[in-house]
Amino acid sequence: MDQEKEITQSKAETQDEILLAALKLFAEKGYFNTSLTDIAEAAGIKNTSIIYQHFKNKQMIAAQLYTDIFDSLNSSIDDIGRINQKSSEQLRGIVDLFFKLTDDAPDVMRFLLILKLNEFLPEEKPVLQTAAFVKIGKIIQSGINAGEIRNINPLLVNAYFFGIINNTLQSVLTGALDKKADAYLAQTWLTAWSAIARK
Amino acid sequence: MDQEKEITQSKAETQDEILLAALKLFAEKGYFNTSLTDIAEAAGIKNTSIIYQHFKNKQMIAAQLYTDIFDSLNSSIDDIGRINQKSSEQLRGIVDLFFKLTDDAPDVMRFLLILKLNEFLPEEKPVLQTAAFVKIGKIIQSGINAGEIRNINPLLVNAYFFGIINNTLQSVLTGALDKKADAYLAQTWLTAWSAIARK
DNA sequence: GTCTATACGCCGATAGAC
DNA sequence: GTCTATCGGCGTATAGAC
């Protein structure tokens, strides 16, 4: 019964390869510059027909990536929240995660930070309204309530903190900064935290 | 001789209307979601053929916008440099300009800050290599030399400072922050400058 | 259930009448 | 020099043979 899984590539494996290839190409060239032919080729598939056995259309490939990535991010943030209490510690955990992802899974971070998702996924929630980022908003709000973070508009706090973090990571992802993200972690964390911490 | 200019719309006027319509649509929906038909319609033109009397193709419309916007930015920065000596004053001038543009010409700022230009203008220089942004890099370098700015990698300084500025402006442009950019100027400048100033 | 072959629509681009 | 009419090609998507 499980035998077929051994002999030929399982359905799930093919699907993963399509998703992986699509992620890579979207991150590299953008959604609109990537054709289904490109994806099939990069996934080691003979032609585009196969893709339609796994996904309704091109957009649904992107939608699946969106779901996978934001779900995974959301559960990572849950983990971080379970381990840490203080807002500063939780934010630090998130920053560590973002820097690690930038080095280990740059295409995921390009999808998150660089692609304009609403251009090709107009139905999906904007990034700030996803479960993961709503949680980040709550972490910031607790930090303000606890007196750890400056008492200003939480959305401004978010803009300042992640402005520094994300712009630094974007510079790494585009090659403007030439070392691994990890090399800039300590200094960037300090700067970002100082920008929002209560003096 | 100049008479025709009065009677019908001059060639230059039509061209400006096409550029203006294109800028608006690109900023709103993105380059790939905007068809030449959309542009013609928004420019009050009967059909797309007219566009081809003013531009070689769709991409050249975007290229013209790119040139116009970066040239204008570059000369504004020259003006700022002429009036101010210290790096802090020059950066403050640039921040004032960016906030003003966000309120007065949001589509220009969307073009600058939100669109992924290299997706549809692969030939053009990346933003950081344009004359305007090279000058900003030099302002930062002088600030470091003069002891006004922390002595760290200038590209990091850039990432921190404009991370805060641009991310705040993006939040305004997307509506996440609901007031005019000007309402956030004082606080945002202080935060961004503190993030890079020598203590 | 894999792949060939092809349909179909949209959009960029052009030719040519008036 | 304005606009109609149309082309051509790419890229998505499907039908159907094997």
XYZ file of C-alpha atoms (C1' of nucleotides) in Angstrom:
434
model
C 0.000 0.000 0.000
C 2.829 2.310 0.831
C 4.762 0.692 -1.906
C 4.020 3.232 -4.567
C 5.612 5.915 -2.466
C 8.899 4.106 -2.783
C 8.760 3.438 -6.482
C 7.776 6.743 -7.974
C 7.792 10.194 -6.593
C 4.809 10.668 -4.319
C 2.242 13.277 -5.061
C 3.289 15.280 -2.016
C 6.905 15.267 -3.115
C 6.072 16.641 -6.529
C 3.944 19.296 -4.947
C 6.794 20.306 -2.667
C 9.146 20.543 -5.585
C 6.741 22.787 -7.439
C 6.364 25.003 -4.386
C 10.095 25.151 -3.831
C 10.813 25.993 -7.440
C 8.095 28.636 -7.470
C 9.380 30.221 -4.274
C 12.871 30.418 -5.678
C 11.744 31.981 -8.948
C 9.253 34.393 -7.402
C 11.936 35.554 -4.985
C 14.449 35.912 -7.802
C 12.482 37.458 -10.638
C 9.123 38.324 -9.181
C 5.744 36.710 -9.720
C 4.917 38.271 -13.072
C 8.296 37.533 -14.597
C 7.883 33.870 -13.725
C 5.885 31.680 -16.113
C 4.468 28.271 -15.347
C 6.930 26.944 -17.891
C 9.745 28.363 -15.782
C 8.347 26.678 -12.696
C 7.898 23.321 -14.398
C 11.439 23.451 -15.689
C 12.911 24.410 -12.324
C 10.912 21.660 -10.637
C 12.255 19.048 -13.019
C 8.870 18.455 -14.564
C 8.291 17.838 -18.241
C 5.478 20.287 -18.818
C 3.029 22.617 -17.198
C 0.112 20.174 -17.323
C 1.426 18.362 -14.281
C 1.225 21.543 -12.261
C -2.527 21.651 -12.805
C -2.912 18.313 -11.061
C -1.539 19.895 -7.918
C -2.765 23.477 -8.124
C -5.812 25.087 -9.595
C -3.782 27.826 -11.218
C -0.661 29.920 -10.894
C -2.101 32.179 -8.243
C -2.908 29.215 -6.014
C 0.751 28.256 -5.965
C 1.564 31.659 -4.542
C -1.362 31.407 -2.144
C -0.065 28.088 -0.843
C 3.376 29.585 -0.284
C 1.752 32.495 1.510
C -0.146 30.154 3.833
C 2.816 27.885 4.508
C 5.185 30.727 5.277
C 2.866 32.749 7.479
C 1.660 29.665 9.342
C 5.195 28.609 10.048
C 6.104 32.103 11.147
C 3.079 32.214 13.380
C 3.974 29.030 15.171
C 7.583 30.117 15.571
C 6.319 33.257 17.259
C 4.152 31.134 19.528
C 7.246 29.186 20.521
C 9.111 32.384 21.235
C 6.243 33.656 23.341
C 6.211 30.439 25.337
C 9.884 30.673 26.214
C 10.129 34.395 26.958
C 8.138 36.735 29.111
C 9.443 40.255 28.640
C 8.656 42.085 25.422
C 12.333 42.790 24.894
C 13.109 39.092 25.077
C 10.310 38.167 22.729
C 11.341 40.793 20.203
C 14.890 39.577 20.501
C 13.681 36.081 19.716
C 11.871 37.329 16.627
C 14.905 39.251 15.449
C 17.100 36.181 15.929
C 14.603 34.198 13.871
C 14.523 36.759 11.058
C 18.309 36.923 10.852
C 18.583 33.154 10.895
C 15.991 32.823 8.150
C 17.813 35.405 6.069
C 20.956 33.269 6.127
C 19.301 29.860 5.978
C 16.226 30.478 3.856
C 16.788 33.719 1.962
C 14.007 33.027 -0.503
C 11.500 32.832 2.329
C 12.681 36.200 3.583
C 12.562 37.676 0.085
C 8.994 36.471 -0.143
C 8.233 38.120 3.187
C 10.216 41.338 2.917
C 10.688 42.169 -0.730
C 7.796 40.851 -2.789
C 4.726 43.019 -3.049
C 2.271 40.270 -2.154
C -0.889 42.266 -2.738
C 0.043 42.722 -6.404
C -0.574 39.056 -7.100
C -2.489 37.931 -4.003
C -5.093 40.670 -3.673
C -7.427 38.372 -1.720
C -4.982 37.567 1.051
C -4.624 39.629 4.170
C -1.961 42.324 4.152
C 1.103 41.258 6.093
C 0.323 43.373 9.149
C -3.062 41.671 9.527
C -1.763 38.113 9.534
C -1.869 36.201 12.809
C 1.907 36.364 13.111
C 2.120 40.124 12.815
C -0.934 40.746 14.939
C 0.936 38.890 17.665
C 3.953 41.100 17.174
C 1.680 44.090 17.587
C 0.494 42.659 20.888
C 4.028 42.090 22.098
C 4.750 45.738 21.410
C 1.600 46.826 23.201
C 2.534 44.796 26.302
C 5.977 46.335 26.217
C 4.431 49.776 26.254
C 2.084 48.830 29.071
C 4.943 47.370 31.078
C 7.013 50.528 30.632
C 9.710 48.697 28.684
C 8.919 50.502 25.447
C 8.368 54.208 24.782
C 4.779 55.250 25.168
C 4.030 56.306 21.608
C 1.716 55.060 18.860
C 2.366 51.289 18.675
C 2.280 51.424 14.900
C 5.118 53.917 14.996
C 7.059 51.645 17.305
C 6.518 48.871 14.803
C 7.631 51.103 11.923
C 10.802 52.150 13.725
C 11.819 48.762 15.048
C 11.103 46.717 11.957
C 12.227 49.554 9.738
C 15.717 49.035 11.051
C 15.516 45.246 11.135
C 13.884 44.707 7.762
C 15.860 47.328 5.897
C 19.088 45.810 7.164
C 17.970 42.355 6.096
C 16.875 43.666 2.719
C 20.343 45.091 2.244
C 21.767 41.667 2.971
C 19.296 39.933 0.668
C 20.039 42.249 -2.239
C 23.780 42.033 -1.677
C 24.272 45.689 -0.720
C 25.686 44.392 2.567
C 28.113 41.652 1.705
C 28.416 39.576 4.851
C 25.973 37.108 6.310
C 23.084 38.638 8.223
C 24.467 37.098 11.386
C 27.467 39.417 11.220
C 25.172 42.415 11.687
C 22.829 40.886 14.255
C 24.268 42.190 17.525
C 24.677 45.767 16.400
C 21.373 45.914 14.566
C 19.439 44.519 17.493
C 20.979 47.076 19.813
C 20.151 49.936 17.494
C 16.593 48.784 16.861
C 15.876 48.159 20.498
C 17.374 51.487 21.551
C 15.121 53.226 19.053
C 12.009 52.034 20.845
C 13.120 51.372 24.443
C 12.090 53.682 27.227
C 15.156 55.603 28.270
C 3.514 79.522 -34.963
C 2.744 79.114 -31.348
C -0.864 79.187 -32.328
C -1.377 75.461 -32.462
C -0.384 75.149 -28.851
C -3.443 77.131 -27.936
C -5.888 75.331 -30.150
C -5.172 71.697 -29.519
C -3.280 70.000 -26.804
C 0.428 70.237 -27.435
C 2.508 67.159 -27.860
C 4.268 67.820 -24.579
C 0.984 68.114 -22.747
C -0.255 64.782 -24.006
C 3.010 63.196 -23.048
C 2.731 64.617 -19.553
C -0.762 63.269 -19.198
C 0.376 59.830 -20.231
C 3.221 59.947 -17.724
C 0.960 61.188 -14.977
C -1.653 58.529 -15.644
C 0.991 55.829 -15.804
C 2.578 56.955 -12.553
C -0.771 56.890 -10.811
C -1.651 53.422 -12.080
C 1.779 51.913 -11.508
C 1.754 53.252 -7.957
C -1.762 51.921 -7.389
C -1.766 48.510 -9.022
C 1.809 47.856 -10.000
C 3.436 47.826 -13.423
C 2.289 44.393 -14.520
C -1.294 44.913 -13.478
C -1.457 48.052 -15.604
C -2.175 47.668 -19.322
C -1.604 50.282 -21.975
C -5.367 50.382 -22.366
C -5.616 51.374 -18.698
C -3.086 54.133 -19.237
C -4.779 55.479 -22.362
C -8.111 55.539 -20.581
C -6.732 57.279 -17.509
C -4.954 59.809 -19.706
C -8.170 60.665 -21.535
C -6.907 59.262 -24.797
C -9.045 57.324 -27.243
C -6.739 54.382 -27.821
C -3.309 52.985 -27.224
C -1.944 53.916 -30.641
C -1.414 57.484 -29.505
C 0.884 56.292 -26.762
C 3.253 54.888 -29.354
C 3.742 58.321 -30.863
C 5.186 59.458 -27.574
C 6.938 56.348 -26.273
C 8.613 53.421 -27.937
C 6.856 50.941 -25.682
C 5.403 50.412 -22.255
C 8.741 49.989 -20.582
C 9.951 53.336 -21.882
C 7.099 55.056 -20.085
C 8.364 53.618 -16.836
C 11.931 54.493 -17.784
C 10.934 58.105 -18.383
C 9.254 58.246 -14.983
C 12.371 56.762 -13.438
C 14.586 59.395 -15.042
C 12.288 62.302 -14.211
C 11.863 61.300 -10.590
C 15.493 60.527 -9.845
C 16.721 63.625 -11.669
C 14.365 65.797 -9.710
C 15.376 64.120 -6.486
C 19.013 64.593 -7.345
C 18.672 68.307 -7.914
C 16.648 68.719 -4.726
C 19.485 67.081 -2.855
C 21.925 69.448 -4.520
C 19.837 72.351 -3.268
C 19.833 70.920 0.222
C 23.600 70.504 0.120
C 24.045 74.098 -0.973
C 22.036 75.462 1.939
C 23.353 73.235 4.729
C 26.832 72.290 5.834
C 26.551 69.735 8.608
C 25.529 66.193 7.779
C 22.761 66.341 10.336
C 21.306 69.416 8.658
C 21.521 67.886 5.212
C 19.881 64.666 6.345
C 17.202 66.711 8.032
C 16.594 68.500 4.741
C 16.243 65.193 2.929
C 13.835 63.863 5.540
C 11.748 67.030 5.285
C 11.639 66.569 1.531
C 10.597 62.901 1.763
C 7.799 63.692 4.209
C 6.601 66.594 2.103
C 6.593 64.440 -1.027
C 4.642 61.746 0.780
C 1.870 64.210 1.528
C 2.014 66.209 -1.705
C 2.992 63.605 -4.272
C 2.268 60.196 -2.775
C 2.463 58.445 -6.125
C 6.015 59.649 -6.572
C 6.914 58.241 -3.177
C 5.163 54.972 -3.948
C 7.226 54.757 -7.095
C 10.362 55.372 -5.051
C 9.671 53.360 -1.919
C 7.213 50.630 -2.769
C 7.579 49.558 -6.378
C 10.212 46.963 -7.159
C 11.767 48.885 -10.015
C 14.197 46.195 -11.094
C 11.303 43.868 -11.877
C 10.280 45.977 -14.847
C 13.332 48.201 -15.367
C 16.149 45.673 -15.208
C 18.456 47.929 -17.218
C 18.264 50.894 -14.881
C 20.599 51.371 -11.966
C 19.420 50.077 -8.596
C 18.191 52.881 -6.394
C 21.298 52.982 -4.208
C 23.489 53.562 -7.266
C 21.590 56.552 -8.607
C 23.255 59.946 -8.350
C 20.808 61.054 -5.670
C 21.484 58.126 -3.367
C 25.221 58.141 -3.993
C 25.130 61.694 -2.683
C 23.260 60.571 0.393
C 25.970 57.996 0.944
C 28.565 60.755 0.797
C 26.657 62.875 3.281
C 26.711 59.951 5.678
C 30.409 59.393 5.121
C 31.202 63.040 5.876
C 29.104 62.796 9.012
C 31.169 59.845 10.152
C 34.411 61.632 9.331
C 33.266 64.728 11.193
C 32.370 62.688 14.264
C 28.694 63.575 13.994
C 27.654 60.030 13.121
C 28.630 56.724 14.730
C 31.723 55.207 13.220
C 30.229 52.040 11.783
C 29.756 50.647 8.277
C 28.170 53.522 6.308
C 25.822 51.087 4.618
C 24.526 50.062 8.011
C 24.024 53.696 8.927
C 22.037 54.052 5.734
C 20.000 50.939 6.511
C 19.183 52.136 10.021
C 18.392 55.728 9.208
C 16.344 55.155 6.085
C 14.888 51.995 7.532
C 13.093 54.140 10.054
C 12.254 56.939 7.640
C 11.091 54.816 4.727
C 9.195 52.272 6.765
C 7.293 55.051 8.493
C 6.468 56.656 5.161
C 5.414 53.311 3.724
C 3.025 52.906 6.629
C 1.534 56.279 5.773
C 1.332 55.468 2.058
C -0.429 52.164 2.644
C -2.781 53.682 5.185
C -1.527 51.718 8.189
C -0.773 55.072 9.794
C -3.805 57.233 9.277
C -2.545 60.787 9.645
C -0.546 62.858 7.215
C 3.163 62.105 7.156
C 3.809 65.563 8.530
C 2.175 64.556 11.828
C 4.937 62.002 12.388
C 7.856 64.078 11.113
C 9.311 65.512 14.324
C 9.263 62.272 16.270
C 10.464 60.145 13.401
C 13.356 62.450 12.621
C 14.474 62.396 16.239
C 14.339 58.627 16.402
C 16.146 58.121 13.109
C 18.846 60.625 13.917
C 19.374 59.223 17.410
C 19.826 55.778 15.881
C 22.894 56.916 13.947
C 24.232 59.915 15.892
C 27.394 59.645 17.918
C 26.396 59.707 21.565
C -1.537 9.372 -14.722
C 1.796 11.247 -18.012
C 2.465 14.032 -21.880
C 1.227 15.905 -26.602
C -1.197 18.973 -28.718
C -3.816 22.712 -28.836
C -7.294 26.157 -27.558
C -8.036 30.717 -26.014
C -7.541 35.374 -24.355
C -5.096 39.248 -23.365
C -2.045 42.679 -24.371
C 1.627 44.841 -26.656
C 2.514 46.603 -30.942
C 1.768 47.991 -36.017
C -0.209 48.981 -40.584
C -2.724 51.783 -43.097
C -7.210 54.331 -44.168
C -8.990 58.829 -43.739
C -1.812 63.005 -37.229
C -5.866 60.594 -35.435
C -8.105 56.378 -35.041
C -9.774 51.716 -36.844
C -8.621 47.438 -37.462
C -5.819 43.846 -36.779
C -1.696 41.097 -36.082
C 1.378 38.174 -33.469
C 3.049 36.087 -29.534
C 3.204 34.676 -25.042
C 1.424 32.395 -21.282
C -2.389 30.234 -18.989
C -5.162 26.548 -19.110
C -7.545 22.232 -21.015
C -8.795 18.163 -23.809
C -7.788 13.934 -24.923
C -4.488 10.169 -26.682
C -1.710 6.572 -24.872
